Amino acid sequence: MLTCAGGASVPVTQLLDALWPESEADSAEKSFDVALHRLRALLGANDAVKLVDGRLSLDRARVWVDAWAFEVQCREGAAGARRAAELYQGTLLPEELDAAWSVSYREKLRDSFNRLICAQAAALESQQRHGEALAWYARGLEADDLVETMYQGMMRCHIQLGHRADALASFQRLRRTLASKLRTLPSAESVALAAQAESQ
């Protein structure tokens, strides 16, 4: 939660309310003290997690967080794209999907990753480097298999490379995934790409 909240000057009261909402104040504070002690022990340094005036912070000079490193690489644009793609390992904190405090940051990271993948792949497509673009789309779908634009990108690349069967296989995968996870159908654009592949 500390990471999702930005990692700096997070009010302890915010942590208590989110993590121990049904506990009495004294009980929640004791739970917090135990959790803080364990976190510091895990990190191997008390000053890696600082508590000042009722606010908790991670010392970024001493604590490395993959999500924060990912954001830094995203800000580097094309220069940091490959490293950012390596750092992103899929849904943030999948065991905390129902926790309200994790939703906003999870979606922020997901959106950044999807934009990064699509931008890199589209740039390669525009340069007629379809094989390389395919690799980016595949990496994107490995982490998030519900992004229809990535399937469309794969289909376009396969069509340009003359891989009719692979383009149709990408469409079938899209159709199955949308049906099973979202109970919906592919868009008209995806259907048109499949028809284009069929006619090759």
PDB file of N, CA, C and O in Angstrom, residues 77-122:
ATOM      1  N   GLY A  77      10.883   7.233 -22.744  1.00  0.00           N
ATOM      2  CA  GLY A  77      10.387   7.044 -24.104  1.00  0.00           C
ATOM      3  C   GLY A  77      11.020   5.830 -24.770  1.00  0.00           C
ATOM      4  O   GLY A  77      11.246   4.796 -24.138  1.00  0.00           O
ATOM      5  N   ALA A  78      11.341   5.979 -26.046  1.00  0.00           N
ATOM      6  CA  ALA A  78      11.893   4.864 -26.814  1.00  0.00           C
ATOM      7  C   ALA A  78      13.181   4.339 -26.201  1.00  0.00           C
ATOM      8  O   ALA A  78      13.461   3.137 -26.243  1.00  0.00           O
ATOM      9  N   ALA A  79      13.967   5.226 -25.604  1.00  0.00           N
ATOM     10  CA  ALA A  79      15.246   4.820 -25.025  1.00  0.00           C
ATOM     11  C   ALA A  79      15.071   3.853 -23.857  1.00  0.00           C
ATOM     12  O   ALA A  79      15.926   2.998 -23.614  1.00  0.00           O
ATOM     13  N   GLY A  80      13.962   3.982 -23.133  1.00  0.00           N
ATOM     14  CA  GLY A  80      13.747   3.106 -21.980  1.00  0.00           C
ATOM     15  C   GLY A  80      12.733   2.017 -22.215  1.00  0.00           C
ATOM     16  O   GLY A  80      12.421   1.245 -21.302  1.00  0.00           O
ATOM     17  N   ALA A  81      12.223   1.933 -23.447  1.00  0.00           N
ATOM     18  CA  ALA A  81      11.119   1.019 -23.731  1.00  0.00           C
ATOM     19  C   ALA A  81      11.457  -0.441 -23.453  1.00  0.00           C
ATOM     20  O   ALA A  81      10.675  -1.162 -22.833  1.00  0.00           O
ATOM     21  N   ARG A  82      12.602  -0.887 -23.914  1.00  0.00           N
ATOM     22  CA  ARG A  82      12.938  -2.305 -23.748  1.00  0.00           C
ATOM     23  C   ARG A  82      13.074  -2.678 -22.274  1.00  0.00           C
ATOM     24  O   ARG A  82      12.567  -3.705 -21.823  1.00  0.00           O
ATOM     25  N   ARG A  83      13.751  -1.827 -21.515  1.00  0.00           N
ATOM     26  CA  ARG A  83      13.922  -2.104 -20.091  1.00  0.00           C
ATOM     27  C   ARG A  83      12.576  -2.046 -19.372  1.00  0.00           C
ATOM     28  O   ARG A  83      12.289  -2.860 -18.490  1.00  0.00           O
ATOM     29  N   ALA A  84      11.727  -1.090 -19.752  1.00  0.00           N
ATOM     30  CA  ALA A  84      10.407  -0.983 -19.134  1.00  0.00           C
ATOM     31  C   ALA A  84       9.596  -2.242 -19.389  1.00  0.00           C
ATOM     32  O   ALA A  84       8.931  -2.762 -18.488  1.00  0.00           O
ATOM     33  N   ALA A  85       9.656  -2.756 -20.616  1.00  0.00           N
ATOM     34  CA  ALA A  85       8.920  -3.970 -20.961  1.00  0.00           C
ATOM     35  C   ALA A  85       9.419  -5.167 -20.155  1.00  0.00           C
ATOM     36  O   ALA A  85       8.646  -6.053 -19.794  1.00  0.00           O
ATOM     37  N   GLU A  86      10.708  -5.187 -19.854  1.00  0.00           N
ATOM     38  CA  GLU A  86      11.266  -6.264 -19.044  1.00  0.00           C
ATOM     39  C   GLU A  86      10.789  -6.168 -17.595  1.00  0.00           C
ATOM     40  O   GLU A  86      10.543  -7.176 -16.935  1.00  0.00           O
ATOM     41  N   LEU A  87      10.672  -4.934 -17.114  1.00  0.00           N
ATOM     42  CA  LEU A  87      10.305  -4.729 -15.715  1.00  0.00           C
ATOM     43  C   LEU A  87       8.833  -5.048 -15.430  1.00  0.00           C
ATOM     44  O   LEU A  87       8.496  -5.494 -14.338  1.00  0.00           O
ATOM     45  N   TYR A  88       7.987  -4.831 -16.414  1.00  0.00           N
ATOM     46  CA  TYR A  88       6.558  -5.042 -16.187  1.00  0.00           C
ATOM     47  C   TYR A  88       6.259  -6.541 -16.207  1.00  0.00           C
ATOM     48  O   TYR A  88       6.442  -7.206 -17.215  1.00  0.00           O
ATOM     49  N   GLN A  89       5.753  -7.044 -15.094  1.00  0.00           N
ATOM     50  CA  GLN A  89       5.504  -8.477 -14.972  1.00  0.00           C
ATOM     51  C   GLN A  89       4.024  -8.832 -14.897  1.00  0.00           C
ATOM     52  O   GLN A  89       3.647  -9.886 -14.411  1.00  0.00           O
ATOM     53  N   GLY A  90       3.192  -7.924 -15.377  1.00  0.00           N
ATOM     54  CA  GLY A  90       1.764  -8.203 -15.366  1.00  0.00           C
ATOM     55  C   GLY A  90       1.048  -7.455 -14.261  1.00  0.00           C
ATOM     56  O   GLY A  90       1.586  -6.499 -13.682  1.00  0.00           O
ATOM     57  N   THR A  91      -0.149  -7.874 -13.952  1.00  0.00           N
ATOM     58  CA  THR A  91      -1.014  -7.196 -12.990  1.00  0.00           C
ATOM     59  C   THR A  91      -0.314  -6.961 -11.660  1.00  0.00           C
ATOM     60  O   THR A  91       0.226  -7.890 -11.055  1.00  0.00           O
ATOM     61  N   LEU A  92      -0.331  -5.718 -11.222  1.00  0.00           N
ATOM     62  CA  LEU A  92       0.269  -5.364  -9.942  1.00  0.00           C
ATOM     63  C   LEU A  92      -0.524  -5.974  -8.794  1.00  0.00           C
ATOM     64  O   LEU A  92      -1.755  -5.876  -8.758  1.00  0.00           O
ATOM     65  N   LEU A  93       0.181  -6.611  -7.866  1.00  0.00           N
ATOM     66  CA  LEU A  93      -0.438  -7.178  -6.663  1.00  0.00           C
ATOM     67  C   LEU A  93      -1.717  -7.953  -6.968  1.00  0.00           C
ATOM     68  O   LEU A  93      -2.806  -7.599  -6.494  1.00  0.00           O
ATOM     69  N   PRO A  94      -1.622  -9.008  -7.761  1.00  0.00           N
ATOM     70  CA  PRO A  94      -2.826  -9.757  -8.140  1.00  0.00           C
ATOM     71  C   PRO A  94      -3.581 -10.339  -6.946  1.00  0.00           C
ATOM     72  O   PRO A  94      -4.782 -10.589  -7.035  1.00  0.00           O
ATOM     73  N   GLU A  95      -2.889 -10.527  -5.827  1.00  0.00           N
ATOM     74  CA  GLU A  95      -3.552 -11.059  -4.636  1.00  0.00           C
ATOM     75  C   GLU A  95      -4.346  -9.969  -3.903  1.00  0.00           C
ATOM     76  O   GLU A  95      -5.060 -10.263  -2.940  1.00  0.00           O
ATOM     77  N   GLU A  96      -4.216  -8.715  -4.358  1.00  0.00           N
ATOM     78  CA  GLU A  96      -4.921  -7.601  -3.716  1.00  0.00           C
ATOM     79  C   GLU A  96      -5.894  -6.926  -4.684  1.00  0.00           C
ATOM     80  O   GLU A  96      -6.144  -5.725  -4.595  1.00  0.00           O
ATOM     81  N   LEU A  97      -6.462  -7.688  -5.608  1.00  0.00           N
ATOM     82  CA  LEU A  97      -7.340  -7.106  -6.624  1.00  0.00           C
ATOM     83  C   LEU A  97      -8.557  -6.411  -6.026  1.00  0.00           C
ATOM     84  O   LEU A  97      -9.073  -5.449  -6.599  1.00  0.00           O
ATOM     85  N   ASP A  98      -9.017  -6.883  -4.891  1.00  0.00           N
ATOM     86  CA  ASP A  98     -10.215  -6.311  -4.284  1.00  0.00           C
ATOM     87  C   ASP A  98      -9.911  -5.141  -3.354  1.00  0.00           C
ATOM     88  O   ASP A  98     -10.824  -4.516  -2.820  1.00  0.00           O
ATOM     89  N   ALA A  99      -8.635  -4.848  -3.162  1.00  0.00           N
ATOM     90  CA  ALA A  99      -8.260  -3.752  -2.260  1.00  0.00           C
ATOM     91  C   ALA A  99      -8.400  -2.411  -2.982  1.00  0.00           C
ATOM     92  O   ALA A  99      -7.745  -2.172  -3.999  1.00  0.00           O
ATOM     93  N   ALA A 100      -9.239  -1.549  -2.461  1.00  0.00           N
ATOM     94  CA  ALA A 100      -9.499  -0.258  -3.114  1.00  0.00           C
ATOM     95  C   ALA A 100      -8.227   0.556  -3.272  1.00  0.00           C
ATOM     96  O   ALA A 100      -8.059   1.277  -4.269  1.00  0.00           O
ATOM     97  N   TRP A 101      -7.301   0.443  -2.331  1.00  0.00           N
ATOM     98  CA  TRP A 101      -6.084   1.258  -2.368  1.00  0.00           C
ATOM     99  C   TRP A 101      -5.126   0.851  -3.485  1.00  0.00           C
ATOM    100  O   TRP A 101      -4.222   1.604  -3.834  1.00  0.00           O
ATOM    101  N   SER A 102      -5.331  -0.321  -4.076  1.00  0.00           N
ATOM    102  CA  SER A 102      -4.401  -0.789  -5.117  1.00  0.00           C
ATOM    103  C   SER A 102      -4.897  -0.505  -6.535  1.00  0.00           C
ATOM    104  O   SER A 102      -4.121  -0.554  -7.488  1.00  0.00           O
ATOM    105  N   VAL A 103      -6.185  -0.214  -6.689  1.00  0.00           N
ATOM    106  CA  VAL A 103      -6.794  -0.127  -8.019  1.00  0.00           C
ATOM    107  C   VAL A 103      -6.194   0.969  -8.881  1.00  0.00           C
ATOM    108  O   VAL A 103      -5.796   0.742 -10.028  1.00  0.00           O
ATOM    109  N   SER A 104      -6.121   2.179  -8.362  1.00  0.00           N
ATOM    110  CA  SER A 104      -5.675   3.326  -9.152  1.00  0.00           C
ATOM    111  C   SER A 104      -4.247   3.141  -9.675  1.00  0.00           C
ATOM    112  O   SER A 104      -3.976   3.349 -10.859  1.00  0.00           O
ATOM    113  N   TYR A 105      -3.347   2.726  -8.789  1.00  0.00           N
ATOM    114  CA  TYR A 105      -1.951   2.566  -9.208  1.00  0.00           C
ATOM    115  C   TYR A 105      -1.804   1.391 -10.167  1.00  0.00           C
ATOM    116  O   TYR A 105      -1.037   1.453 -11.127  1.00  0.00           O
ATOM    117  N   ARG A 106      -2.557   0.315  -9.922  1.00  0.00           N
ATOM    118  CA  ARG A 106      -2.519  -0.836 -10.825  1.00  0.00           C
ATOM    119  C   ARG A 106      -2.918  -0.428 -12.242  1.00  0.00           C
ATOM    120  O   ARG A 106      -2.251  -0.774 -13.221  1.00  0.00           O
ATOM    121  N   GLU A 107      -4.014   0.328 -12.346  1.00  0.00           N
ATOM    122  CA  GLU A 107      -4.495   0.754 -13.661  1.00  0.00           C
ATOM    123  C   GLU A 107      -3.537   1.741 -14.319  1.00  0.00           C
ATOM    124  O   GLU A 107      -3.360   1.731 -15.536  1.00  0.00           O
ATOM    125  N   LYS A 108      -2.915   2.583 -13.520  1.00  0.00           N
ATOM    126  CA  LYS A 108      -1.926   3.530 -14.058  1.00  0.00           C
ATOM    127  C   LYS A 108      -0.760   2.780 -14.703  1.00  0.00           C
ATOM    128  O   LYS A 108      -0.338   3.099 -15.816  1.00  0.00           O
ATOM    129  N   LEU A 109      -0.249   1.778 -14.004  1.00  0.00           N
ATOM    130  CA  LEU A 109       0.868   0.990 -14.545  1.00  0.00           C
ATOM    131  C   LEU A 109       0.436   0.215 -15.792  1.00  0.00           C
ATOM    132  O   LEU A 109       1.165   0.149 -16.788  1.00  0.00           O
ATOM    133  N   ARG A 110      -0.754  -0.366 -15.728  1.00  0.00           N
ATOM    134  CA  ARG A 110      -1.272  -1.130 -16.870  1.00  0.00           C
ATOM    135  C   ARG A 110      -1.401  -0.239 -18.095  1.00  0.00           C
ATOM    136  O   ARG A 110      -0.988  -0.615 -19.200  1.00  0.00           O
ATOM    137  N   ASP A 111      -1.975   0.938 -17.918  1.00  0.00           N
ATOM    138  CA  ASP A 111      -2.151   1.856 -19.042  1.00  0.00           C
ATOM    139  C   ASP A 111      -0.813   2.302 -19.614  1.00  0.00           C
ATOM    140  O   ASP A 111      -0.645   2.397 -20.840  1.00  0.00           O
ATOM    141  N   SER A 112       0.146   2.573 -18.737  1.00  0.00           N
ATOM    142  CA  SER A 112       1.479   2.985 -19.199  1.00  0.00           C
ATOM    143  C   SER A 112       2.131   1.880 -20.018  1.00  0.00           C
ATOM    144  O   SER A 112       2.742   2.139 -21.062  1.00  0.00           O
ATOM    145  N   PHE A 113       1.997   0.639 -19.542  1.00  0.00           N
ATOM    146  CA  PHE A 113       2.584  -0.494 -20.254  1.00  0.00           C
ATOM    147  C   PHE A 113       1.940  -0.668 -21.626  1.00  0.00           C
ATOM    148  O   PHE A 113       2.629  -0.825 -22.637  1.00  0.00           O
ATOM    149  N   ASN A 114       0.613  -0.620 -21.669  1.00  0.00           N
ATOM    150  CA  ASN A 114      -0.077  -0.813 -22.940  1.00  0.00           C
ATOM    151  C   ASN A 114       0.257   0.285 -23.946  1.00  0.00           C
ATOM    152  O   ASN A 114       0.437   0.017 -25.136  1.00  0.00           O
ATOM    153  N   ARG A 115       0.333   1.522 -23.468  1.00  0.00           N
ATOM    154  CA  ARG A 115       0.717   2.626 -24.361  1.00  0.00           C
ATOM    155  C   ARG A 115       2.130   2.436 -24.886  1.00  0.00           C
ATOM    156  O   ARG A 115       2.418   2.673 -26.064  1.00  0.00           O
ATOM    157  N   LEU A 116       3.023   1.995 -24.012  1.00  0.00           N
ATOM    158  CA  LEU A 116       4.419   1.768 -24.401  1.00  0.00           C
ATOM    159  C   LEU A 116       4.510   0.707 -25.489  1.00  0.00           C
ATOM    160  O   LEU A 116       5.169   0.904 -26.520  1.00  0.00           O
ATOM    161  N   ILE A 117       3.862  -0.416 -25.274  1.00  0.00           N
ATOM    162  CA  ILE A 117       3.894  -1.514 -26.241  1.00  0.00           C
ATOM    163  C   ILE A 117       3.327  -1.071 -27.583  1.00  0.00           C
ATOM    164  O   ILE A 117       3.942  -1.276 -28.643  1.00  0.00           O
ATOM    165  N   CYS A 118       2.161  -0.451 -27.560  1.00  0.00           N
ATOM    166  CA  CYS A 118       1.508  -0.043 -28.804  1.00  0.00           C
ATOM    167  C   CYS A 118       2.319   1.009 -29.546  1.00  0.00           C
ATOM    168  O   CYS A 118       2.406   0.977 -30.782  1.00  0.00           O
ATOM    169  N   ALA A 119       2.942   1.924 -28.816  1.00  0.00           N
ATOM    170  CA  ALA A 119       3.745   2.963 -29.460  1.00  0.00           C
ATOM    171  C   ALA A 119       4.969   2.366 -30.133  1.00  0.00           C
ATOM    172  O   ALA A 119       5.308   2.717 -31.278  1.00  0.00           O
ATOM    173  N   GLN A 120       5.651   1.465 -29.430  1.00  0.00           N
ATOM    174  CA  GLN A 120       6.850   0.852 -30.003  1.00  0.00           C
ATOM    175  C   GLN A 120       6.503  -0.005 -31.221  1.00  0.00           C
ATOM    176  O   GLN A 120       7.173   0.053 -32.255  1.00  0.00           O
ATOM    177  N   ALA A 121       5.459  -0.794 -31.089  1.00  0.00           N
ATOM    178  CA  ALA A 121       5.068  -1.673 -32.196  1.00  0.00           C
ATOM    179  C   ALA A 121       4.593  -0.867 -33.397  1.00  0.00           C
ATOM    180  O   ALA A 121       4.926  -1.188 -34.545  1.00  0.00           O
ATOM    181  N   ALA A 122       3.819   0.190 -33.149  1.00  0.00           N
ATOM    182  CA  ALA A 122       3.315   1.009 -34.251  1.00  0.00           C
ATOM    183  C   ALA A 122       4.462   1.693 -34.997  1.00  0.00           C
ATOM    184  O   ALA A 122       4.436   1.800 -36.235  1.00  0.00           O
TER     185      ALA A 122
END
